Each structure stands twice: as structure tokens, then as C-alpha cells.
Coordinates of C-alpha atoms in Angstrom, one line a residue:
M1 CA 14.2 -4.2 -16.3
L2 CA 14.1 -7.4 -16.7
T3 CA 17.8 -8.0 -16.0
T4 CA 17.4 -6.3 -13.0
F5 CA 14.4 -8.0 -11.8
T6 CA 16.3 -11.4 -12.6
V7 CA 19.2 -10.8 -10.7
S8 CA 17.4 -8.9 -7.7
Y9 CA 14.9 -12.1 -7.2
I10 CA 17.9 -14.7 -7.4
A11 CA 20.6 -12.4 -5.3
Y12 CA 18.1 -10.6 -3.1
G13 CA 15.2 -12.5 -2.7
R14 CA 17.6 -15.6 -1.7
Y15 CA 19.2 -13.4 0.9
L16 CA 15.9 -12.7 2.3
S17 CA 14.5 -15.6 2.4
Q18 CA 17.5 -17.1 4.7
F19 CA 16.8 -14.0 6.7
V20 CA 13.9 -14.5 7.9
G21 CA 14.4 -18.3 8.0
L22 CA 12.1 -19.9 5.7
D23 CA 11.7 -23.9 6.6
D24 CA 9.4 -26.5 4.8
S25 CA 9.8 -28.6 7.8
R26 CA 7.0 -26.2 9.9
E27 CA 3.3 -26.4 9.4
T28 CA 2.1 -23.6 7.5
P29 CA -1.1 -21.8 8.7
A30 CA -3.1 -23.4 5.8
H31 CA -2.5 -26.8 7.1
K32 CA -2.5 -26.3 10.8
Y33 CA -5.8 -24.2 10.6
R34 CA -7.6 -26.0 7.8
D35 CA -11.3 -25.2 7.9
G36 CA -12.4 -25.5 4.1
Q37 CA -13.3 -21.6 4.3
E38 CA -10.4 -19.4 4.5
Y39 CA -7.7 -21.3 5.5
V40 CA -7.2 -23.6 2.3
P41 CA -3.7 -25.3 1.0
A42 CA -3.3 -24.1 -2.2
K43 CA -0.6 -25.3 -5.1
K44 CA 1.8 -23.1 -5.6
P45 CA 0.2 -22.4 -9.6
V46 CA -2.9 -21.6 -8.1
L47 CA -1.7 -19.5 -5.2
L48 CA 0.8 -17.6 -7.3
G49 CA -2.2 -16.9 -9.7
H50 CA -4.5 -15.5 -6.6
H51 CA -1.7 -13.7 -5.4
Y52 CA -0.4 -11.9 -8.1
S53 CA -4.1 -11.2 -9.8
S54 CA -5.2 -9.5 -6.4
I55 CA -2.1 -7.3 -6.4
A56 CA -2.1 -6.2 -9.5
G57 CA -5.6 -4.7 -9.8
G58 CA -5.9 -1.9 -12.2
A59 CA -3.2 0.6 -9.8
P60 CA 0.0 -0.8 -12.0
V61 CA -1.7 0.2 -15.1
V62 CA -3.2 3.3 -14.2
G63 CA -0.5 4.9 -12.3
P64 CA 2.4 4.5 -14.6
I65 CA 0.5 5.6 -17.5
T66 CA -1.1 9.1 -15.4
A67 CA 2.5 9.6 -14.5
A68 CA 3.9 9.6 -18.2
L69 CA 1.4 11.8 -19.1
I70 CA 2.4 14.3 -16.7
W71 CA 6.1 14.4 -15.8
G72 CA 7.4 11.7 -19.1
W73 CA 8.1 8.3 -19.4
V74 CA 11.7 8.6 -18.0
P75 CA 10.6 9.1 -14.2
A76 CA 7.7 6.7 -14.5
V77 CA 10.5 3.9 -15.7
L78 CA 12.8 5.0 -12.8
W79 CA 11.2 4.6 -10.3
V80 CA 9.3 1.4 -11.0
A81 CA 12.9 0.1 -12.0
I82 CA 14.7 1.2 -8.7
G83 CA 11.6 1.1 -6.0
N84 CA 10.5 -1.9 -6.8
P85 CA 13.1 -4.6 -6.0
L86 CA 14.6 -2.7 -3.4
M87 CA 10.9 -1.3 -1.6
G88 CA 7.6 -2.9 -3.0
A89 CA 9.4 -6.9 -3.4
V90 CA 10.9 -6.5 0.0
H91 CA 7.4 -4.9 1.4
D92 CA 5.3 -7.9 0.1
F93 CA 8.0 -10.9 1.2
V94 CA 7.9 -10.0 4.7
S95 CA 4.4 -8.9 5.1
L96 CA 3.9 -12.3 4.1
S97 CA 6.7 -14.1 6.2
S98 CA 5.4 -12.5 9.2
S99 CA 1.8 -13.6 8.8
L100 CA 3.0 -17.1 8.6
R101 CA 5.1 -16.8 12.0
H102 CA 1.6 -15.7 13.5
E103 CA -1.0 -17.7 12.3
G104 CA -1.8 -16.2 8.9
K105 CA -2.9 -13.4 10.7
S106 CA -2.9 -9.7 9.6
I107 CA -0.7 -7.1 10.0
G108 CA -2.6 -5.5 12.4
Y109 CA -2.3 -8.5 14.5
I110 CA 0.9 -8.5 14.2
I111 CA 2.0 -5.3 15.7
G112 CA -0.5 -5.7 18.0
Q113 CA 1.3 -8.3 19.2
Y114 CA 4.6 -6.4 19.8
V115 CA 3.2 -2.9 20.8
G116 CA -0.2 -3.6 22.2
E117 CA -4.2 -3.6 21.2
R118 CA -4.4 0.2 20.6
G119 CA -1.6 0.1 17.8
K120 CA -3.4 -3.1 16.5
N121 CA -6.6 -1.6 16.5
M122 CA -5.2 1.9 15.1
L123 CA -3.5 -0.2 12.2
L124 CA -6.7 -2.0 11.3
W125 CA -8.8 1.0 11.0
F126 CA -6.0 2.5 8.6
A127 CA -6.1 -0.6 6.5
F128 CA -10.0 -0.5 6.6
L129 CA -10.1 2.8 5.1
L130 CA -7.8 2.0 2.5
T131 CA -9.7 -1.1 1.6
I132 CA -12.8 1.4 1.3
L133 CA -10.7 3.5 -1.4
V134 CA -9.6 0.5 -2.9
V135 CA -12.9 -0.6 -3.6
A136 CA -14.4 2.8 -4.6
V137 CA -11.5 3.1 -7.3
F138 CA -11.4 0.1 -8.5
A139 CA -14.9 0.1 -9.3
L140 CA -15.0 3.1 -11.0
V141 CA -11.7 1.9 -13.2
I142 CA -13.9 -1.6 -14.0
G143 CA -16.5 0.9 -15.0
V144 CA -14.4 2.7 -17.5
V145 CA -12.8 -0.6 -19.0
L146 CA -16.0 -2.1 -19.6
D147 CA -17.7 1.1 -21.0
A148 CA -15.0 1.7 -23.3
Y149 CA -14.8 -1.9 -24.3
P150 CA -18.4 -3.7 -23.8
Q151 CA -16.7 -6.8 -25.8
A152 CA -15.0 -6.6 -22.3
A153 CA -18.0 -6.8 -20.3
T154 CA -19.5 -9.9 -22.1
A155 CA -16.0 -11.8 -21.7
S156 CA -15.6 -10.7 -18.1
L157 CA -19.4 -12.2 -17.1
L158 CA -18.5 -15.3 -19.0
Y159 CA -14.8 -15.4 -17.6
I160 CA -16.6 -15.5 -13.8
S161 CA -19.1 -17.8 -14.3
L162 CA -16.3 -20.4 -15.4
A163 CA -14.4 -19.8 -12.5
F164 CA -17.3 -20.7 -10.5
V165 CA -17.5 -24.0 -12.3
F166 CA -14.3 -24.4 -12.1
G167 CA -14.3 -24.4 -8.3
L168 CA -17.2 -27.4 -8.3
W169 CA -14.7 -29.3 -10.8
L170 CA -12.2 -29.2 -8.6
Y171 CA -13.6 -29.0 -4.9
Q172 CA -17.0 -30.5 -5.1
L173 CA -16.6 -33.2 -7.7
G174 CA -13.2 -34.0 -7.5
L175 CA -12.0 -34.1 -11.3
P176 CA -8.3 -33.8 -12.3
F177 CA -6.6 -30.3 -11.8
S178 CA -4.7 -30.5 -15.3
V179 CA -8.0 -31.7 -17.4
G180 CA -9.8 -28.7 -15.9
T181 CA -7.0 -26.4 -16.5
V182 CA -6.8 -27.3 -19.9
V183 CA -10.6 -27.1 -20.3
F184 CA -11.1 -24.0 -18.6
V185 CA -8.5 -21.8 -19.4
A186 CA -9.7 -22.2 -23.2
G187 CA -13.1 -21.4 -22.1
V188 CA -11.6 -18.0 -20.9
F189 CA -9.9 -17.5 -24.2
A190 CA -12.9 -18.2 -26.0
S191 CA -14.6 -15.9 -24.0
V192 CA -12.8 -12.8 -25.9
W193 CA -14.3 -14.3 -29.2
V194 CA -17.9 -14.5 -27.4
G195 CA -17.3 -11.0 -26.4
I196 CA -16.5 -9.8 -29.9
Q197 CA -19.5 -11.3 -31.3
Y198 CA -21.8 -10.3 -28.5
P199 CA -20.6 -6.8 -26.8
L200 CA -22.8 -5.8 -23.5
A201 CA -23.9 -2.5 -22.2
L202 CA -26.1 -1.9 -19.1
V203 CA -27.8 1.7 -20.6
P204 CA -27.7 3.6 -24.1
P205 CA -24.8 5.6 -25.1
A206 CA -25.3 9.5 -24.2
E207 CA -24.8 10.0 -28.0
A208 CA -25.6 7.6 -31.4
G209 CA -22.6 5.5 -32.5
G210 CA -21.3 5.2 -28.9
Y211 CA -21.1 1.1 -28.6
P212 CA -19.7 -1.3 -31.0
E213 CA -22.0 -2.5 -34.0
G214 CA -24.1 -5.3 -32.4
T215 CA -23.7 -4.3 -28.7
I216 CA -26.3 -5.8 -26.5
V217 CA -27.9 -3.1 -24.3
L218 CA -29.9 -4.1 -21.1
L219 CA -32.0 -1.5 -20.4
D220 CA -34.2 1.0 -22.5
S221 CA -32.8 4.3 -20.4
A222 CA -31.0 4.7 -17.5
P223 CA -33.1 4.4 -14.0
A224 CA -32.9 8.1 -12.1
F225 CA -31.0 6.1 -9.2
I226 CA -27.8 5.5 -11.6
P227 CA -25.5 8.3 -11.5
A228 CA -23.3 9.9 -14.2
L229 CA -19.7 8.9 -13.5
L230 CA -17.1 10.6 -15.5
E231 CA -20.3 12.1 -17.8
S232 CA -21.2 8.3 -18.3
T233 CA -24.4 6.6 -17.1
N234 CA -23.1 3.4 -18.4
I235 CA -19.7 3.7 -16.0
G236 CA -22.4 4.5 -13.3
A237 CA -24.4 1.5 -13.8
W238 CA -21.4 -0.8 -14.1
V239 CA -19.7 0.7 -10.7
L240 CA -22.7 -0.1 -9.1
V241 CA -23.1 -3.7 -10.7
M242 CA -19.2 -4.0 -9.4
L243 CA -19.9 -2.9 -5.7
V244 CA -22.9 -5.7 -5.6
Y245 CA -20.4 -8.3 -7.1
G246 CA -17.9 -7.5 -4.8
G247 CA -19.6 -7.8 -2.0
A248 CA -21.0 -11.2 -3.1
A249 CA -17.8 -12.4 -4.1
S250 CA -16.2 -11.2 -0.7
V251 CA -18.6 -13.3 1.3
L252 CA -18.3 -16.7 -0.6
P253 CA -16.1 -19.5 0.6
V254 CA -12.5 -19.1 -1.0
W255 CA -13.0 -22.2 -2.9
M256 CA -15.9 -21.4 -4.3
L257 CA -14.8 -18.1 -6.6
L258 CA -11.8 -16.4 -5.2
Q259 CA -9.0 -19.8 -5.9
P260 CA -10.3 -20.8 -9.1
R261 CA -11.0 -17.3 -10.9
D262 CA -7.8 -16.1 -9.7
Y263 CA -6.1 -18.8 -11.1
L264 CA -7.9 -19.1 -14.6
S265 CA -7.0 -15.2 -14.7
S266 CA -3.3 -15.4 -14.1
F267 CA -3.5 -17.1 -17.3
L268 CA -5.0 -14.1 -19.0
L269 CA -2.5 -12.3 -17.0
Y270 CA 0.6 -14.2 -17.7
T271 CA -0.5 -14.1 -21.5
G272 CA -0.8 -10.3 -21.2
V273 CA 2.1 -9.3 -19.6
G274 CA 4.3 -12.2 -21.3
G275 CA 3.2 -11.3 -24.6
G276 CA 3.1 -7.6 -24.4
L277 CA 6.9 -8.0 -23.2
L278 CA 7.6 -10.3 -26.0
A279 CA 5.5 -8.7 -28.6
V280 CA 7.6 -5.6 -27.9
I281 CA 11.0 -6.8 -28.7
V282 CA 9.9 -9.4 -31.7
G283 CA 7.8 -6.0 -33.3
T284 CA 11.1 -3.6 -32.6
L285 CA 13.7 -6.4 -34.3
I286 CA 11.5 -8.1 -36.7
T287 CA 7.9 -7.4 -37.5
G288 CA 6.9 -4.0 -36.8
M289 CA 3.4 -3.1 -36.0
G290 CA 0.2 -4.7 -37.8
T291 CA -1.2 -2.5 -40.6
D292 CA -4.5 -3.1 -38.8
A293 CA -3.6 -1.0 -35.8
V294 CA -5.1 2.2 -36.2
H295 CA -5.5 5.3 -33.6
P296 CA -9.0 5.1 -33.0
E297 CA -9.2 8.5 -32.4
T298 CA -7.0 10.3 -35.7
G299 CA -7.5 7.0 -37.7
N300 CA -3.2 7.1 -38.2
Q301 CA -1.3 4.2 -38.5
L302 CA 0.4 3.2 -35.2
D303 CA 3.9 2.1 -34.9
L304 CA 6.5 1.2 -32.3
D305 CA 8.0 4.5 -31.8
I306 CA 8.0 6.3 -28.4
A307 CA 5.1 9.2 -29.2
I308 CA 5.2 10.7 -25.3
G309 CA 7.9 12.5 -24.0
A310 CA 10.5 11.7 -21.6
W311 CA 10.0 14.6 -19.4
Y312 CA 7.9 17.3 -19.0
G313 CA 9.0 19.2 -16.7
F314 CA 8.9 19.3 -12.6
F315 CA 4.9 20.1 -12.5
G316 CA 4.3 18.7 -15.9
E317 CA 3.6 21.9 -17.5
G318 CA 4.6 20.6 -20.9
G319 CA 2.5 17.4 -20.8
P320 CA -0.7 16.6 -23.0
L321 CA -2.9 16.5 -19.4
A322 CA -1.6 20.2 -18.5
A323 CA -2.0 21.3 -22.2
E324 CA -5.8 20.3 -22.0
G325 CA -6.1 21.9 -18.1
L326 CA -7.1 18.4 -16.7
I327 CA -5.2 18.2 -13.9
P328 CA -4.3 20.8 -11.0
L329 CA -0.6 21.7 -10.0
M330 CA 1.2 18.5 -9.9
P331 CA 4.8 18.8 -8.3
L332 CA 6.8 15.6 -9.4
F333 CA 8.1 15.6 -5.6
P334 CA 6.2 14.2 -3.9
L335 CA 3.3 13.1 -5.9
L336 CA 5.4 10.8 -8.3
F337 CA 5.0 8.5 -5.4
L338 CA 1.9 8.6 -4.9
T339 CA 0.7 8.6 -8.7
I340 CA 2.8 5.1 -9.4
A341 CA 1.5 3.1 -6.7
C342 CA 1.0 -0.6 -6.8
G343 CA 4.1 -0.8 -9.5
T344 CA 6.3 0.2 -7.3
I345 CA 5.2 -0.3 -3.8
S346 CA 1.5 -0.8 -2.4
G347 CA 0.4 -0.9 1.3
F348 CA -2.2 -2.9 -0.4
H349 CA -0.1 -6.0 -0.9
S350 CA 0.5 -6.2 2.7
L351 CA -3.3 -6.8 3.1
V352 CA -3.4 -9.6 0.5
S353 CA -0.1 -11.4 1.7
S354 CA -1.1 -11.4 5.4
G355 CA -5.3 -11.4 4.6
T356 CA -5.8 -14.2 2.2
T357 CA -2.3 -15.5 0.8
S358 CA -0.8 -16.4 4.2
K359 CA -3.9 -18.8 4.9
Q360 CA -3.4 -20.8 1.7
L361 CA 0.5 -21.1 1.7
N362 CA 1.4 -24.8 1.2
K363 CA 5.1 -24.5 2.1
E364 CA 7.2 -21.9 3.6
S365 CA 9.8 -21.6 0.8
D366 CA 6.6 -20.4 -1.8
A367 CA 6.6 -17.3 -0.1
K368 CA 10.0 -16.5 -2.2
L369 CA 8.5 -16.7 -5.2
I370 CA 4.8 -15.6 -4.6
G371 CA 6.0 -12.8 -2.2
Y372 CA 9.2 -11.7 -3.8
G373 CA 8.2 -12.6 -7.3
G374 CA 4.9 -11.7 -7.4
M375 CA 5.8 -8.2 -6.7
L376 CA 8.8 -8.0 -9.6
A377 CA 6.3 -9.5 -12.0
E378 CA 3.6 -6.3 -11.2
G379 CA 6.5 -4.3 -12.2
L380 CA 6.9 -5.9 -15.4
L381 CA 3.5 -5.0 -15.9
A382 CA 3.5 -1.6 -15.4
A383 CA 6.5 -1.7 -17.9
V384 CA 3.6 -2.9 -20.4
A385 CA 1.5 -0.2 -19.4
L386 CA 3.9 2.5 -20.1
C387 CA 4.6 0.8 -23.6
A388 CA 1.1 0.7 -24.2
V389 CA 0.9 4.7 -23.6
A390 CA 3.6 5.1 -25.4
V391 CA 2.1 4.3 -28.9
M392 CA -1.2 5.4 -28.1
A393 CA 0.5 9.4 -27.2
I394 CA -2.3 11.3 -25.7
P395 CA -5.1 11.4 -24.0
A396 CA -8.9 11.7 -25.9
A397 CA -10.1 15.2 -26.4
D398 CA -12.2 14.5 -23.3
G399 CA -9.1 13.3 -21.5
G400 CA -8.4 12.2 -18.0
I401 CA -9.0 8.7 -16.9
G402 CA -11.7 8.2 -19.2
L403 CA -8.9 7.6 -22.1
A404 CA -5.7 6.5 -20.0
L405 CA -7.6 3.3 -19.5
P406 CA -8.7 2.5 -22.7
N407 CA -5.0 3.4 -23.9
F408 CA -3.8 0.3 -22.1
A409 CA -6.0 -2.3 -24.0
T410 CA -5.8 0.0 -27.3
G411 CA -2.5 0.2 -27.2
G412 CA -1.4 -2.9 -25.9
G413 CA -3.7 -4.8 -28.5
A414 CA -1.5 -2.7 -31.4
I415 CA 1.4 -4.0 -29.8
L416 CA 0.2 -7.6 -30.0
T417 CA -0.2 -7.2 -33.7
T418 CA 3.1 -7.4 -34.2
L419 CA 2.9 -11.3 -33.4
G420 CA 0.6 -11.7 -36.1
I421 CA -2.6 -11.2 -33.8
P422 CA -5.7 -9.2 -35.4
F423 CA -6.5 -5.9 -33.5
Q424 CA -9.6 -6.5 -33.6
Y425 CA -9.1 -9.4 -30.8
A426 CA -5.8 -8.1 -29.6
A427 CA -7.6 -5.1 -27.9
P428 CA -10.6 -6.7 -26.2
F429 CA -8.1 -9.0 -25.3
M430 CA -6.0 -6.6 -23.7
A431 CA -9.4 -5.3 -22.4
L432 CA -10.4 -8.3 -20.6
V433 CA -6.8 -8.7 -19.2
L434 CA -7.4 -5.1 -17.2
A435 CA -10.8 -6.1 -16.2
S436 CA -9.6 -9.7 -14.4
F437 CA -6.9 -7.8 -12.9
L438 CA -9.4 -5.2 -11.1
L439 CA -12.0 -7.6 -10.7
T440 CA -9.7 -9.7 -8.4
S441 CA -8.5 -6.7 -6.6
M442 CA -11.5 -5.5 -6.1
D443 CA -13.7 -8.2 -4.4
T444 CA -10.6 -9.2 -2.7
A445 CA -10.4 -5.7 -1.0
V446 CA -13.9 -6.3 0.2
R447 CA -12.9 -9.5 1.8
L448 CA -10.0 -7.8 3.2
G449 CA -12.0 -4.9 4.7
R450 CA -14.2 -7.8 6.4
Y451 CA -11.4 -9.1 7.9
M452 CA -10.4 -5.8 9.6
V453 CA -13.7 -5.2 11.0
E454 CA -13.6 -8.7 12.3
E455 CA -10.4 -8.1 14.0
I456 CA -11.2 -4.9 15.4
V457 CA -14.4 -6.5 16.9
G458 CA -13.1 -9.9 18.1
T459 CA -15.3 -11.7 20.2
P460 CA -18.7 -9.5 19.9
E461 CA -20.0 -8.9 23.5
T462 CA -22.9 -5.9 22.2
Q463 CA -25.4 -6.0 19.6
V464 CA -23.8 -3.4 17.4
E465 CA -20.9 -5.5 17.8
E466 CA -22.3 -8.7 16.0
Y467 CA -24.0 -6.3 13.4
A468 CA -20.2 -5.2 12.8
A469 CA -18.8 -8.5 12.8
N470 CA -21.7 -10.0 10.3
R471 CA -19.9 -10.2 7.2
Y472 CA -23.2 -9.2 5.4
V473 CA -23.4 -6.4 7.6
N474 CA -20.0 -4.6 7.2
T475 CA -19.3 -5.8 3.1
S476 CA -22.7 -3.6 2.7
I477 CA -21.2 -0.6 4.8
I478 CA -18.0 -1.0 2.7
A479 CA -19.9 -1.0 -0.6
V480 CA -22.1 2.1 0.1
V481 CA -19.4 4.2 1.8
A482 CA -17.3 3.5 -1.5
F483 CA -20.2 4.9 -3.9
F484 CA -20.6 7.7 -1.3
L485 CA -16.8 8.7 -2.2
L486 CA -17.2 8.5 -6.1
G487 CA -19.7 11.1 -5.8
S488 CA -17.7 14.2 -7.1
G489 CA -16.4 12.2 -9.8
R490 CA -13.0 13.8 -9.5
W491 CA -10.6 11.3 -10.6
E492 CA -7.4 13.7 -9.8
D493 CA -8.2 14.0 -6.4
L494 CA -9.8 10.5 -5.7
W495 CA -6.5 8.7 -7.3
T496 CA -3.8 10.8 -5.8
L497 CA -5.9 10.1 -2.0
F498 CA -5.6 6.5 -2.7
G499 CA -2.3 6.7 -3.7
G500 CA -1.0 8.4 -0.6
A501 CA -2.9 6.3 2.2
N502 CA -1.8 3.1 0.4
Q503 CA 2.0 4.1 0.1
L504 CA 1.7 5.2 3.8
L505 CA 0.1 1.7 4.5
A506 CA 3.1 0.4 3.0
S507 CA 5.4 2.3 5.4
L508 CA 3.4 1.4 8.0
A509 CA 3.7 -2.3 7.1
L510 CA 7.0 -2.2 6.8
L511 CA 7.0 -0.8 10.0
T512 CA 4.9 -3.6 11.5
G513 CA 8.0 -5.9 9.7
T514 CA 10.7 -4.0 11.2
V515 CA 9.0 -4.3 14.8
W516 CA 8.7 -8.1 14.4
L517 CA 12.3 -8.8 13.2
A518 CA 13.5 -6.5 16.2
N519 CA 11.7 -8.3 18.8
W520 CA 11.9 -12.2 17.3
D521 CA 15.9 -11.4 17.1
R522 CA 17.8 -8.3 18.4
S523 CA 20.8 -8.9 16.1
K524 CA 18.8 -8.5 13.0
Q525 CA 19.8 -5.9 10.6
L526 CA 16.8 -3.3 10.1
I527 CA 18.1 -1.5 7.2
S528 CA 16.3 -3.5 4.2
T529 CA 12.8 -2.8 6.2
G530 CA 13.4 0.5 8.0
G531 CA 15.1 2.5 5.0
P532 CA 12.1 2.1 2.8
M533 CA 9.6 2.5 6.3
V534 CA 11.6 5.9 6.5
L535 CA 11.4 7.3 3.0
M536 CA 8.1 6.4 2.1
G537 CA 6.5 7.6 5.7
F538 CA 7.7 10.9 5.0
I539 CA 7.5 11.1 1.2
T540 CA 3.5 9.7 1.4
T541 CA 2.8 12.3 4.5
I542 CA 3.7 15.5 2.4
G543 CA 1.7 14.0 -0.1
L544 CA -1.5 13.7 1.5
L545 CA -1.1 17.1 2.8
W546 CA -0.9 18.6 -0.4
V547 CA -3.7 16.7 -1.6
G548 CA -5.8 17.5 1.0
L549 CA -5.1 21.3 1.6
Y550 CA -4.1 22.3 -2.1
Q551 CA -6.5 20.2 -4.1
I552 CA -9.2 19.5 -1.8
L553 CA -9.3 22.1 0.5
A554 CA -8.1 25.2 -1.7
G555 CA -9.6 24.1 -4.8
R556 CA -12.7 22.0 -4.6
L557 CA -14.5 23.1 -1.3
L558 CA -12.7 27.1 -1.6
G559 CA -12.3 27.5 -5.2
M560 CA -9.0 29.1 -4.7
T561 CA -6.7 26.8 -6.7
A562 CA -9.4 25.0 -8.9
E563 CA -13.5 25.2 -9.7
A564 CA -15.2 24.7 -6.6
E565 CA -17.7 22.0 -6.1
T566 CA -21.7 23.5 -6.3
D567 CA -23.4 20.9 -5.9
L568 CA -24.2 19.0 -1.8
L569 CA -22.9 15.7 -3.0
G570 CA -19.6 16.7 -4.5
Q571 CA -19.6 18.8 -1.4
S572 CA -20.0 16.2 0.9
S573 CA -17.6 13.9 -0.7
A574 CA -14.6 16.5 -0.9
V575 CA -15.4 16.7 3.0
A576 CA -15.4 13.2 3.3
Q577 CA -12.1 13.2 1.7
L578 CA -10.5 15.9 3.2
V579 CA -11.6 13.8 6.8
I580 CA -10.0 10.8 6.0
I581 CA -7.0 12.4 4.6
A582 CA -6.8 14.0 8.6
V583 CA -7.6 10.8 10.1
L584 CA -5.2 8.5 8.0
I585 CA -2.0 11.3 8.9
W586 CA -3.2 10.8 12.7
L587 CA -3.3 7.2 12.6
A588 CA 0.1 6.7 10.5
V589 CA 2.2 9.8 13.2
S590 CA 0.6 8.0 16.0
L591 CA 1.7 4.4 15.0
F592 CA 5.3 5.5 13.8
K593 CA 5.1 6.8 17.5
I594 CA 4.5 3.3 18.9
G595 CA 6.5 1.9 17.1
Y596 CA 9.6 4.0 17.9
D597 CA 9.0 3.6 21.5
N598 CA 8.8 -0.3 21.0
L599 CA 12.4 -0.4 19.6
Q600 CA 13.9 2.4 21.8
A601 CA 12.7 -0.3 24.5
L602 CA 14.2 -3.3 23.1
E603 CA 17.6 -1.2 22.6
E604 CA 17.3 0.1 26.1
G605 CA 17.1 -4.0 27.1
D606 CA 13.8 -5.0 27.9
D607 CA 12.4 -8.2 27.3
G608 CA 9.5 -9.4 25.7
V609 CA 7.0 -7.0 24.8
A610 CA 8.5 -3.4 24.6
A611 CA 6.1 -2.3 28.0
D612 CA 3.3 -2.7 25.8
V613 CA 4.0 1.2 24.8
G614 CA 0.3 1.0 22.9
A615 CA -1.9 0.8 26.3
D616 CA -5.1 1.6 25.8
D617 CA -4.8 3.4 29.2
D618 CA -3.1 6.0 27.8

């Protein structure tokens, strides 16, 4: 995979850079509209850290792990290795490049320039719904990680605090960047040691011995308003805290937290991903795994042998999740392509590329490394996640996502022992790596959701529109709706719903890029963006229909294919998810029709915007 990605970056990345005409003599939006709030030029390593941290999140960890436990590791590896450089990296690069040429605006604004206001608003509403799903999923995932590793909870709080101070160091005090890097990066790594010494939980564990010895528990008992998510009130408490954090972080200027935090986190991420890959090579060829690396459930010594199957069948009937009865019927096609989202291709990346990254790009040539290269780096993270779960083999008795994520930290920590790092430090470090991914993606998603609403509203003309455009109001709405969607706690439905919406947005972002290229120059070849667009649009539409009709309607509501929801919150959450699926498919089909009409009008020789085929009066 390393060889394939390297060749793709050098060859295909260079071709795409020439294809879109990257030119450092052009003034980027970050310089042209510099405002100290959203448009702020950033050094390449700083922006790469922000972009990589924001796009990576937990999805390239969760998706490959889940897919490997359902269908085996071979389908997971093949989809990441082939799809990432040919579709995902192209998607990210084109989204970033098109935004650069449109004043750093979002993909919704861009498509609106060519198909009209109606198409713009439809894509923005689609993206807004996705951001809510992203916030919900990532808040839950963070809760799972911090519940399993209280050491990472302490380290995460310290890391956020250090990032805030680093922002003041750079932008208010004007102190040296290189000195600050050394001081604050060292502080972030030291936070792992502090976390090990002083683990942190919010509420008492459900059973005795549930936390590491010496864990600080803030509350004597769980308040009544804290729900038990995945049968844990501590997870529910952390979800509430993370939603509040995400809303607060999203309204701060990017220099205050977003840029410095993502830059600092990049060192964690590069160390975790690069160290994991190096450890696999060194451990396989030279050292083997450390003797202190033992399975937390069985106490057995771990090694680098692959402990999961290569192929569990088309429906995953031979896999450990199916054996535990933890999943519904899961056909490889189309659900593999929904389950592994961000490790291969992700629509959320188009929101980051055109929402925050394009507003901070210092020069156009940086887009190749940050856009195309950043996505390849995410594919390597997916590979590390697969290695981590491979040495852990199966989920714990309670199963599901509650173990899949800790498996990344535990398995990744075990792998790092091949480099001589003690397991008691390596596992919490990998938990912090995962938490840092998740934190950056979650609050970036809230910020992007705010951008979507502000673009939909435009210049407020009524009191309602003024409230909707208010950054504090719309971030609160995003957090509340996200929490409501978590009401049922059915991870398998929520994750596939997120994956389907995410991949469908990727197809729409590729549609936007294709329309932009066609309107820019009719001689441009459209295969690079058009091929992945058609493939992902077809697959994800079928996948969303499966999730909506089979898993939610026939299962959770009618009780035909799974145990039906019995409480009002679970039933309401299921209905809300079903409605979201219907709206997403309708928006996507409508947008594909509008885009097709635009391309047809261009082919027939019309000049300018193709007859504004998305006019509001239809």
C-alpha cells in the first residue's frame, strides 16, 4: 500500500495539479480576504496538520475495523488500496482546488454558480444534514474511547488546553513558531504520562473495577438527565461534554484553537500512524512483540500473526460479529462501501477542503500535498487500524463498537511494543491519538454546519433568518439534534446511515467538480471526476435504501428483521433516521438531474451558466 500510494502521489498527483492549473502567482482567498477570523493564511505544515486532523477523525479507524470483523480483512484492504488514490484523493483535491477558484466558498456555493440557487441550497441542506450525523457519530465514538481509556480523557483535556495557549503564543504574543513547536509538542506527549498517573471519568462505573486504579471520578452518581448510551452512563456523560465542547470550539476564531490544536495534534497523528507502520515492519522482521503486550480480555500473549479471517462470506455469516448476533444481515455489496467511508472516499472531506482549508491555503501549489496527499495519509491510518484489530482478533463479550474502538488503542499499543515502548504507555498513547482525531473532526463538523446555515440564509431579512444565522443558535441546534439521533443507541444503523450519507455527498462533490471543470473548459476530460461520481452515487443510493427499508423500517419499527424499538425515544430516533434517509436520497437524485441538465446544455453549445437549470420557479 505504501508503494501504491507513493506512485499515485508522484504521478497522478502531478497530473491533477497540471490539470486544474495550480499557479502560485495567483492570490489565494486566505490572502485576498484575510480577516483574522476565518480567512487566515497558514504555513504548510500547520495547515496540513489541521486538514489531516479534521478529515481523518475516527471513521478511517472505525470503518476498516468494522468491515474486517464482518467480511474479513481482504475486502477491507482492497477497497482502501484501490479506491483511495483513484477516487478519494481525487475527490479531496478537486474539492479544494475548485474552492480556491471560488473565493474559498463551499461546494454548495460553487455548484450554485453553474446550476442556480435551487441546486446550491439543495446541496447545502444535504451537507448540513450530514454534519449533524458526523457530530452525532463522532461524539459517541469519543465517549466510547474516553470511557475505555480514562487516561486518554485527562490527556485530551491537557492537549486542548495546550493548544489554546499555543494559539495565544503565536498570534497574540508573537513568540517564535519553532520554539513554540518544541515546547508545546513536548507538552502534548507529556500529557500521556499525566493521563496515566491521573485517569479521569465523569461518573462511577457500572460495576466494580471498571476503571483503572487511581481513576478520578468527578461525580458521586450519574444525574438523571445523563442517558446510558451503549449501556454506559459514563459514555453518555462524555457525549454531552463533547457536544458542548464542539459547539464552543466552533464559534472561536480559527487562530485561537482550531489552527494550533490541529497543528499540535498532527505530531500525535504522524507518530501514531508512522510509528504503527514502522512497528509492524520492525516487529515482523526483527524484534517481535513485547512480552508485556497481553490481551486485556483473555490475558494471552499477543503477537503479530493475523488473528482475523481473510474472508467471512458475502453476508459476513462466518465472522465474529455475526457469531455474537451483533449485526443484522450485511451484504458485502453495497454495505462494504458504506462501512468503510473515510479511509477510501468521504464527502465530509469536501466540506473541510472547501470550508476551512481553502480559507487558510497560503499558496496554490500547497493543494497537492494537503488535498491529494492528505487523503493518502488517511488511507495509511486505515491500514494501521486494520493491523491493530488483526492482532486483537474478536470483539469482547458485549461486542459492537464498544470494543472495536478500544481495539485500535489496545492493538495499536501492542504493536508499538515492538519498538521497545512499554505497553502501559503505548496503549493510552494510541487512545489519545484516536481521541485527537475525533475531537478535531467533531468540532470542525459543527463549524462547517454553521457555515452551511449561514450560506443558506445569506443576508438575513426576517427575524427567523437572523436567529438561524446566529452562530450560537445554529450550533446549539446542531448539538441538540445530534444528541437526539443518538437516542436509540443502535450503532449498526447510525454508522451505516452516516456512511451512506457521507459517500453520497462525496458523489455530489464530484458532481460539483465535474460541472465546474466542464463550465471552465469544455475540452477538459471528465473521467477522473465523472467515473467515481457515477460509481459512488449508484452504490450509496442502493445502500441507503437497504439501511432504511431493511434495518430501520422492517427491523426497528416493524420488528420483522430485528428486535423492534419499544421506548418512545428509540422509536422517535428511528423515524427521524428514516426521514433523513428519504430526504437525502431525494436531494441527491434532484441534484444529479440538475447537474446532468447543465452538462447536456453545455454539450449542446449553450454559453455561460447552462440556462440556470436549477431555477427556483420550477
